[in-house]
Short mmCIF file of C-alpha atoms and ligand atoms in Angstrom, two decimals:
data_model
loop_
_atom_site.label_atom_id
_atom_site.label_comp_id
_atom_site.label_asym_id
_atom_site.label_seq_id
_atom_site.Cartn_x
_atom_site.Cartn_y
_atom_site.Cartn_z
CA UNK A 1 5.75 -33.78 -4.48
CA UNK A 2 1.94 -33.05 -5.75
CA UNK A 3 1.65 -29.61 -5.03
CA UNK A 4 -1.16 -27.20 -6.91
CA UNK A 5 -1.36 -24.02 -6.90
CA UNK A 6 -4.37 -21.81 -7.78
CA UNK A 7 -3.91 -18.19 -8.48
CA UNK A 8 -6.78 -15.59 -8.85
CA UNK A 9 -4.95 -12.35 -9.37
CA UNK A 10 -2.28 -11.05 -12.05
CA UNK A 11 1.19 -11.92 -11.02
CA UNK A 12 4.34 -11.21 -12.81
CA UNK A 13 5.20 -14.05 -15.33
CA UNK A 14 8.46 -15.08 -13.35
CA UNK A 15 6.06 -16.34 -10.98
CA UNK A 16 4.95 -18.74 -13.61
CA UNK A 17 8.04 -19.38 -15.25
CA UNK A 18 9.92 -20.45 -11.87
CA UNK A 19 7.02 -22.72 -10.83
CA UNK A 20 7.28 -24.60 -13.64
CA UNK A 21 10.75 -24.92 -13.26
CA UNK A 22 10.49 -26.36 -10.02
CA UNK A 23 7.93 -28.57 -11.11
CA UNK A 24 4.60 -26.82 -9.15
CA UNK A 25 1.60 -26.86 -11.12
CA UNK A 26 -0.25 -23.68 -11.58
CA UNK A 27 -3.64 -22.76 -12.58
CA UNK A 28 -4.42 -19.62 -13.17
CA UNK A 29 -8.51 -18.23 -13.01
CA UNK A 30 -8.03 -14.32 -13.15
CA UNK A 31 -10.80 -12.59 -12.03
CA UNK A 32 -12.38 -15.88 -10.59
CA UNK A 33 -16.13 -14.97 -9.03
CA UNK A 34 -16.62 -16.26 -5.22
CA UNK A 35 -18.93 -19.56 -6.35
CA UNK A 36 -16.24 -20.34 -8.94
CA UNK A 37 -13.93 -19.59 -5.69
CA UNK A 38 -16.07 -21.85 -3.53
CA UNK A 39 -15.76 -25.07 -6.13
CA UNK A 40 -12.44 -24.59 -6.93
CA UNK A 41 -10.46 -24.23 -3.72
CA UNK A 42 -10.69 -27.30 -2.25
CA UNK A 43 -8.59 -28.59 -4.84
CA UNK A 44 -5.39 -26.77 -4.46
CA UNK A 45 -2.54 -26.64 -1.52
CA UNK A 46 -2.26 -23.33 -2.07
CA UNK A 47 -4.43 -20.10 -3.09
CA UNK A 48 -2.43 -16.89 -4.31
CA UNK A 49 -4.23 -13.76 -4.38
CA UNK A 50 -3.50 -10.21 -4.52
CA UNK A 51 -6.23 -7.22 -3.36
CA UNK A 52 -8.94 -7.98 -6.06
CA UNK A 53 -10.04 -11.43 -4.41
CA UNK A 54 -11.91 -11.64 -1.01
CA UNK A 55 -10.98 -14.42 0.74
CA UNK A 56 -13.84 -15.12 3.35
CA UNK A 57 -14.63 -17.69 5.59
CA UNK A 58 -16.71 -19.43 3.76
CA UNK A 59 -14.13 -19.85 1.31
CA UNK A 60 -11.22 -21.10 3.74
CA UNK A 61 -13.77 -23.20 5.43
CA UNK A 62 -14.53 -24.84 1.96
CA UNK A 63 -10.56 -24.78 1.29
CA UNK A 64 -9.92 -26.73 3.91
CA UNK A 65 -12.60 -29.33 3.78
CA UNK A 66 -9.87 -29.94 0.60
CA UNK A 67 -6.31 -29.37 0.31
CA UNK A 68 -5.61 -25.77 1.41
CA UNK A 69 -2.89 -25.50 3.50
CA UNK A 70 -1.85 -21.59 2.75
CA UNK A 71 -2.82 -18.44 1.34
CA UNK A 72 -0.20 -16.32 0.01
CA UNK A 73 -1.56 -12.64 -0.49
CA UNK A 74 0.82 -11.94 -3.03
CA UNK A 75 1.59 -7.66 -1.56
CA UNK A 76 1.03 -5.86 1.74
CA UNK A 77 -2.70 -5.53 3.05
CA UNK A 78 -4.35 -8.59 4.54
CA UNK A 79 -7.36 -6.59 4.87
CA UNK A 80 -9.12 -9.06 1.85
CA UNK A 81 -8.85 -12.39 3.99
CA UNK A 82 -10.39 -13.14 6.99
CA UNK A 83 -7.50 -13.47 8.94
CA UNK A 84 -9.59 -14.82 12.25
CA UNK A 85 -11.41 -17.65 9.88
CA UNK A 86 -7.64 -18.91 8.74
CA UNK A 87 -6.41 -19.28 12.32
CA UNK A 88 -9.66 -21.23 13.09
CA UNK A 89 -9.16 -23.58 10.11
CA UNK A 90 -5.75 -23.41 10.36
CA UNK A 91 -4.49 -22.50 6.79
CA UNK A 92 -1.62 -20.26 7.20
CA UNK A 93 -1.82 -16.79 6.02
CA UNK A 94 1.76 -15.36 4.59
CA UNK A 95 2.21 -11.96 2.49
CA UNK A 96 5.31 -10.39 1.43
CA UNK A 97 4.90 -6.78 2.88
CA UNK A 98 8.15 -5.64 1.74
CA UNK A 99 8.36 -6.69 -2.08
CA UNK A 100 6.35 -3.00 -2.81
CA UNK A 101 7.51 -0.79 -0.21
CA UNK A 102 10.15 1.10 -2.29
CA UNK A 103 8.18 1.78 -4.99
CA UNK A 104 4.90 3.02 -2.62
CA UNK A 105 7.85 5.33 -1.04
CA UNK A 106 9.15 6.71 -4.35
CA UNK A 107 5.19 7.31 -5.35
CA UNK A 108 4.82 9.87 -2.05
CA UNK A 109 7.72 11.58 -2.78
CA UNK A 110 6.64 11.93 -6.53
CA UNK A 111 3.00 12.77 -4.89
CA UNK A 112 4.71 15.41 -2.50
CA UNK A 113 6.59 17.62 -5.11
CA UNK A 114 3.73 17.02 -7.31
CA UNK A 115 1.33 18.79 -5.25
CA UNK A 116 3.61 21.06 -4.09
CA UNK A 117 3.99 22.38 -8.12
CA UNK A 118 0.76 21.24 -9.47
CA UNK A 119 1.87 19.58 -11.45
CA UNK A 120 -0.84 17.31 -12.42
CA UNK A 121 -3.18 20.70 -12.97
CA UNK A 122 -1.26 22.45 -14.79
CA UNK A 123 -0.23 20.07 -17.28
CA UNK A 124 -3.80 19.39 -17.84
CA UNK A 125 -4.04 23.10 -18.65
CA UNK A 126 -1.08 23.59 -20.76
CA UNK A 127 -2.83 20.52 -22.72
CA UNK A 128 -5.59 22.32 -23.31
CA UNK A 129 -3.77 25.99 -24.27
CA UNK A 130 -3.89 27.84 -20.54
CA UNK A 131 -0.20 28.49 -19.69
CA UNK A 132 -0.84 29.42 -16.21
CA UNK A 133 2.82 30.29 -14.71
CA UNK A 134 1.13 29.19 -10.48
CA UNK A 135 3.62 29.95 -7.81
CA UNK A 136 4.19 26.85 -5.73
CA UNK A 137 6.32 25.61 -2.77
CA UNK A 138 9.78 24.21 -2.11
CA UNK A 139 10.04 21.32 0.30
CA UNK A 140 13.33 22.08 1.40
CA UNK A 141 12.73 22.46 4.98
CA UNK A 142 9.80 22.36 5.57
CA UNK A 143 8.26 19.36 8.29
CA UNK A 144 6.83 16.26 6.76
CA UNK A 145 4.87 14.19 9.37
CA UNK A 146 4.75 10.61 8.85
CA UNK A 147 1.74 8.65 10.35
CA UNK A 148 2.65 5.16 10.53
CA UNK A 149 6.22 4.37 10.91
CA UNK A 150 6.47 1.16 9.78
CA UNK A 151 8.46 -0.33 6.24
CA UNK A 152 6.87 2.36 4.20
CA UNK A 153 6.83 5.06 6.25
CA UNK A 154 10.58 4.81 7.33
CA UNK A 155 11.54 4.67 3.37
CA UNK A 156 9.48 7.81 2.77
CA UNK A 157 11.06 9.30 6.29
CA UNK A 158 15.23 8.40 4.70
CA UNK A 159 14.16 9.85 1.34
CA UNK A 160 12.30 13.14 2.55
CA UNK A 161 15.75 13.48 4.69
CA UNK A 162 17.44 14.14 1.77
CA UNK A 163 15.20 16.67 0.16
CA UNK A 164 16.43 18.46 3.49
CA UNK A 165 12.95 18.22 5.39
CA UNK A 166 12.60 18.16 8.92
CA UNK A 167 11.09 14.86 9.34
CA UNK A 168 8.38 13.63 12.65
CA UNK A 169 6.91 10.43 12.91
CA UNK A 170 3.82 9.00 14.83
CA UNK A 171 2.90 5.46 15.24
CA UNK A 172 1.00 3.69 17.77
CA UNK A 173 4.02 1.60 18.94
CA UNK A 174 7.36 2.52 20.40
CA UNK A 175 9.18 4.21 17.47
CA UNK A 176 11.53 6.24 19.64
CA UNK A 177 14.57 3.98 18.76
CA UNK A 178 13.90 3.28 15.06
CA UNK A 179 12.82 6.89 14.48
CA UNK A 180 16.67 8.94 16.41
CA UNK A 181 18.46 6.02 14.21
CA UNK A 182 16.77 7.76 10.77
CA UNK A 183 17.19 11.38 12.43
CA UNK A 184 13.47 11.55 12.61
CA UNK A 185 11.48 13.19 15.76
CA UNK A 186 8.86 10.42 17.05
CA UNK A 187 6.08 12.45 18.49
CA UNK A 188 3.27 11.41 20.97
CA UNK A 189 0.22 13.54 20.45
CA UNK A 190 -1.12 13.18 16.43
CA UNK A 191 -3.29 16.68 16.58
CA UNK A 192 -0.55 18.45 18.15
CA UNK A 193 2.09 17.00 15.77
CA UNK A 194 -0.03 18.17 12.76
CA UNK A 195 -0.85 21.70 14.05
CA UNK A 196 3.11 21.86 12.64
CA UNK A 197 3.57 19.81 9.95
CA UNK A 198 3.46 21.22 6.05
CA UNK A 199 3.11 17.40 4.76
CA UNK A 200 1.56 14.79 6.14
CA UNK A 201 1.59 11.44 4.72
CA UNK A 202 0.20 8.72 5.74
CA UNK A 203 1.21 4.53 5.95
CA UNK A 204 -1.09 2.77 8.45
CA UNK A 205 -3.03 -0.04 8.22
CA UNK A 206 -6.78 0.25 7.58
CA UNK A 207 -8.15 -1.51 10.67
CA UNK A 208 -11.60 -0.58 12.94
CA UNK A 209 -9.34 1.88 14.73
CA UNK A 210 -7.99 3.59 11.46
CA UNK A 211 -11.09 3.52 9.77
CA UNK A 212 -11.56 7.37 8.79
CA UNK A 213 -9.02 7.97 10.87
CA UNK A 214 -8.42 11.29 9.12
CA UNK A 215 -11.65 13.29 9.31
CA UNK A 216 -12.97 16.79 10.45
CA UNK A 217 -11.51 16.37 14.20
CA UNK A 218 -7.26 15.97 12.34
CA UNK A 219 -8.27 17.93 9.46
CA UNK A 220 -9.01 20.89 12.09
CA UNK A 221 -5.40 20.06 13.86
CA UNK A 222 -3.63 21.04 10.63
CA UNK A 223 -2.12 24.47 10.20
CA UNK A 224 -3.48 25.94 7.26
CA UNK A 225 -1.64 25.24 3.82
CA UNK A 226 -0.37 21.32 4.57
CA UNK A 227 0.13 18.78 2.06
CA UNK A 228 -1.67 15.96 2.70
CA UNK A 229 -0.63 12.60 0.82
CA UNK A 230 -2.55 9.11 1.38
CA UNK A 231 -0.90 6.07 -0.63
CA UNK A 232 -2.56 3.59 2.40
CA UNK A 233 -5.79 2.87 2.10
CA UNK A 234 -8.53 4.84 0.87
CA UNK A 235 -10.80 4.42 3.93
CA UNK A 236 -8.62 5.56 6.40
CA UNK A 237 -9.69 8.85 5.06
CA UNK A 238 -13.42 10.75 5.27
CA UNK A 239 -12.99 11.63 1.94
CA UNK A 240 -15.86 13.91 3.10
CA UNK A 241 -13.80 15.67 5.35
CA UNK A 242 -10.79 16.17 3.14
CA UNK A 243 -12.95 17.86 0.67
CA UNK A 244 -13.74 20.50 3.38
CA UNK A 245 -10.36 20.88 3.99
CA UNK A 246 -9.14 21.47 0.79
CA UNK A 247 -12.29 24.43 0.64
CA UNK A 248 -11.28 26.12 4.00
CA UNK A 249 -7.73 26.21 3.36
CA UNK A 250 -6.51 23.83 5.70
CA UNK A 251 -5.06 21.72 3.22
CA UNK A 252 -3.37 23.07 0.39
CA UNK A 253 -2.94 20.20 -1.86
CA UNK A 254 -3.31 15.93 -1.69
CA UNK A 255 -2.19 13.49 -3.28
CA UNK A 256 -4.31 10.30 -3.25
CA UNK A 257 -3.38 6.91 -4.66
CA UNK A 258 -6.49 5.52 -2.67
CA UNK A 259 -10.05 5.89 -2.30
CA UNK A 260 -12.66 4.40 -0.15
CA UNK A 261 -13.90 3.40 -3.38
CA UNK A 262 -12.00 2.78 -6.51
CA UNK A 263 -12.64 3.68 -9.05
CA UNK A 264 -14.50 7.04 -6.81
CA UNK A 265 -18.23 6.20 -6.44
CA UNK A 266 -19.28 9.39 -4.09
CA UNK A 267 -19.71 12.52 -4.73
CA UNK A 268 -17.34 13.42 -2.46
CA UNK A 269 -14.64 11.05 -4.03
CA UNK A 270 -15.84 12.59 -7.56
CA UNK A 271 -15.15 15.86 -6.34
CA UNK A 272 -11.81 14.98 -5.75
CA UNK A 273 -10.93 13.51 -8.27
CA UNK A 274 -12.02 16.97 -10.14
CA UNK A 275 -10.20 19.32 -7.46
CA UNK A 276 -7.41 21.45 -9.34
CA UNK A 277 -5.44 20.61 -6.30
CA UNK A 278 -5.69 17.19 -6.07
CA UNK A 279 -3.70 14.40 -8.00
CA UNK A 280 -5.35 10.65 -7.73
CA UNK A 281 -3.63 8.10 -9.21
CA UNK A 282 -5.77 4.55 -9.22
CA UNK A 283 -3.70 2.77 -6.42
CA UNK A 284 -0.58 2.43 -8.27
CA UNK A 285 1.50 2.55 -5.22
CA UNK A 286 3.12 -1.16 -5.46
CA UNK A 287 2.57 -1.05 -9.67
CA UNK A 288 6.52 -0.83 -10.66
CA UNK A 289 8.05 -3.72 -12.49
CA UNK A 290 11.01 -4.20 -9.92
CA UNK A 291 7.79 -4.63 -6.92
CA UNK A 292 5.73 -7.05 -9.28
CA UNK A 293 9.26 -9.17 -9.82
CA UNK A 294 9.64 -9.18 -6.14
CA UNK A 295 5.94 -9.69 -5.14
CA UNK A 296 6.42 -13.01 -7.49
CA UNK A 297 9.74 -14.27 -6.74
CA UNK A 298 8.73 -13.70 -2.42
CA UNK A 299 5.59 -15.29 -2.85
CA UNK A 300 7.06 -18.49 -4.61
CA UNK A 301 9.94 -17.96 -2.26
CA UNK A 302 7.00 -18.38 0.68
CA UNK A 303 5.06 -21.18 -0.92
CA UNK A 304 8.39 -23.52 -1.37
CA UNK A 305 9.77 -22.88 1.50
CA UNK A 306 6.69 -23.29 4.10
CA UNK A 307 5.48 -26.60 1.76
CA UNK A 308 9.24 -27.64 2.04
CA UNK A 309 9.79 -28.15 -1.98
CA UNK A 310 13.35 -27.94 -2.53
CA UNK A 311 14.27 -26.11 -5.53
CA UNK A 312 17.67 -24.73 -6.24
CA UNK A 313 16.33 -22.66 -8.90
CA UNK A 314 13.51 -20.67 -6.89
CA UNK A 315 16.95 -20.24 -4.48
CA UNK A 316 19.17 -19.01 -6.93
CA UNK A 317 16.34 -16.21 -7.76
CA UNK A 318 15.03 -15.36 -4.33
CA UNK A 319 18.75 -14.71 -3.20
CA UNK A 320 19.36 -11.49 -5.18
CA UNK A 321 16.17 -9.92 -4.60
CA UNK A 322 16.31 -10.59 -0.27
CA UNK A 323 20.06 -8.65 -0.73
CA UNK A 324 18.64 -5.75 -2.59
CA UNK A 325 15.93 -5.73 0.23
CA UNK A 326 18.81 -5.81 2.66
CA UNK A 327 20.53 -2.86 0.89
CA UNK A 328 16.65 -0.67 1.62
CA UNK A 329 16.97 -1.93 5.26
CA UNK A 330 13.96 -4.20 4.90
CA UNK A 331 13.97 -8.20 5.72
CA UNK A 332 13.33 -10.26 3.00
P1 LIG B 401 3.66 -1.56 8.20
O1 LIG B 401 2.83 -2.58 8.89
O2 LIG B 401 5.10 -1.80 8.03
O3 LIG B 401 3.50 -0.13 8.92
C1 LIG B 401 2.29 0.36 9.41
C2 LIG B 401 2.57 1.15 10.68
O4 LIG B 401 1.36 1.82 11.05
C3 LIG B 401 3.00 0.27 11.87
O5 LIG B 401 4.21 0.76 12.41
C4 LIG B 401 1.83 0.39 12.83
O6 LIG B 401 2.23 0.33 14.19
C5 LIG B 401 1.30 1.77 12.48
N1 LIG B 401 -0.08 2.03 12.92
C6 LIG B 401 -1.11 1.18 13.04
N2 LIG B 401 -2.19 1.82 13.47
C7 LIG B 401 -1.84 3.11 13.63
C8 LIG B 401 -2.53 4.27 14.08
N3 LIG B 401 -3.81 4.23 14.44
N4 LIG B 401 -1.84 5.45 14.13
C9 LIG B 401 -0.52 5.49 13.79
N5 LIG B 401 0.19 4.42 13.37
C10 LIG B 401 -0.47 3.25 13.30
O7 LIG B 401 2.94 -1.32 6.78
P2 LIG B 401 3.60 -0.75 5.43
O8 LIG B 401 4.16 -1.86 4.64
O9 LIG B 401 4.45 0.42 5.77
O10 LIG B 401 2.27 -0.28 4.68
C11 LIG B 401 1.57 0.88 5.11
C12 LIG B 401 0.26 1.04 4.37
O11 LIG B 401 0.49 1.13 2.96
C13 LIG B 401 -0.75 -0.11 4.52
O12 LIG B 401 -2.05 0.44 4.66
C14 LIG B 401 -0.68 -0.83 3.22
O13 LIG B 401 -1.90 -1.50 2.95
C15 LIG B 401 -0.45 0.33 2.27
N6 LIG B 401 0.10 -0.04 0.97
C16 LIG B 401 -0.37 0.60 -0.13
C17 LIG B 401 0.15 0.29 -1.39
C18 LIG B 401 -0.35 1.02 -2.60
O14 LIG B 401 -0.31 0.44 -3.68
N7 LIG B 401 -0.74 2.26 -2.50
C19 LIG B 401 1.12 -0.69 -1.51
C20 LIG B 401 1.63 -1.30 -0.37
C21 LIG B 401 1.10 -0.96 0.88
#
């Protein structure tokens, strides 16, 4: 079977490695532009990108005039294709939203205690000869508020459990079930929930209706002193807004491993970054080895078996990783 395969973005080398093995020709154009996009795309069954490309409609439209049959976003957010332009053209759109999610979790918790300490700070002033002894705060037992329940959210929601926080969840959908069976409180009304939480992190989707989701009007909801993490995406926060926060006292500390902009271009965002309380880390969220491994062997895992390329070998390596996703509580 002639099958190509035209990838844009980094992926982990088993990626490469397995494709060859089952005999799938890959090209590889890292950091292609959109007209070398535009030319090239039409000659391939199958585009792999991760959140660097922007897939657009022009592009599927041109895709399909060719080969392309499926776009594999290779991680969570489809927010770089034009979702509505695939269904139109009909080239399927798959991602593999769960490859990351343990490693995004395991950043907010490492986010959480890290503002919590400051840590971040005052490492940068031992560096630099200040041994500042600041007084921070325990988590034990104190209320994290997750917005979004979904994959990410619920990991962050088990492990915060066993830091012994109290742990409430909002989400747009019916959580009530999935939240009892974690030992997690859904609640109903997002500025109320917040007037009591010390963290808050959040794990939505940026859509129109998330778009600065958090800004003065939630900020003013929180009780003074909260912890406010954001490992989502950067413009579902008023970076603005948060800034103010952080100066009136309403939020203590964040921890931000997105911006609307990255790397920061505003002055607000630059502030941030600068903010003793503050830790940014430049959206390193799904950056482990173990995600990368999983992001490559699920998207190959996608692409053979939607094309319906039989290769034991792909099998063999897919099967492992979907039981250690099993193990999390997460489909493969
Ligand atoms: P998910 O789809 O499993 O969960 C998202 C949840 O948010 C869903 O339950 C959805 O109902 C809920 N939601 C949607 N709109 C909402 C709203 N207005 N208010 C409250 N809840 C709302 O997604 P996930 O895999 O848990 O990923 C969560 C976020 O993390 C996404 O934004 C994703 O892009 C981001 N992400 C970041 C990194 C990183 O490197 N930092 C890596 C992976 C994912």
């Amino acid at each position: 079977m002639d099958v190509r395969i035209l990838v844009t973005d980094h992926l982990h080398k088993v990626f490469h490695e397995l494709a060859k093995r089952c005999g799938i020709r890959v090209d590889e154009r890292l950091g292609a532009t959109r007209d070398e996009l535009l030319r090239l795309v039409p000659g391939y069954d199958v585009l792999v990108v991760r959140s660097r490309t922007r897939v657009d409609g022009e592009i599927i439209a041109a895709g399909r005039k060719g080969r392309l049959r499926l776009i594999v976003r290779a991680g969570v957010g489809l927010d770089n294709i034009d979702l509505e332009a695939a269904k139109r053209y009909e080239v399927e759109v798959v991602n593999t939203p769960t490859a990351s999610t343990q490693s995004v979790a395991e950043l907010v918790l490492g986010l959480m205690i890290a503002a919590a300490r400051s840590i971040a700070w005052l490492n940068y002033r031992a560096r630099n000869g200040v041994w500042l002894k600041e007084r921070g705060l325990e988590l034990y037992g104190k209320t994290l508020l997750v917005v979004g329940f979904g994959r990410i959210g619920r990991r962050v929601a088990a492990m915060a459990k066993a830091l012994g926080m109290r742990v409430k969840a909002y989400d747009v959908i019916d959580i009530e079930r999935s939240a009892r069976s974690l030992g997690v409180e859904p609640v109903y009304d997002l500025c109320e929930a917040l007037r009591s939480a010390d963290v808050v992190s959040v794990h939505v989707p940026l859509t129109k209706q998330t778009y600065h989701l958090f800004s003065d009007k939630l900020f003013e909801c929180m009780k003074p002193r909260t912890i406010f993490i954001n490992t989502s995406r950067g413009a579902v926060v008023d970076a603005e807004a948060l800034l103010r926060a952080l100066e009136e006292g309403k939020v203590y500390a964040a921890g931000l491993d997105v911006l609307e902009h990255e790397p920061p271009a505003t002055p607000a965002e630059k502030k941030l970054l600068e903010h003793p309380r503050v830790i940014v880390t430049p959206h390193i969220g799904a950056s482990t080895e173990e995600a990368q491994y999983r992001v490559a062997i699920l998207s190959l895992a996608a692409i053979t078996r939607r094309l319906g390329i039989c290769c034991p070998e792909a099998e063999e390596a897919i099967k492992p990783v979907c039981d250690q996703l099993e193990e999390m509580g997460l489909n493969c």
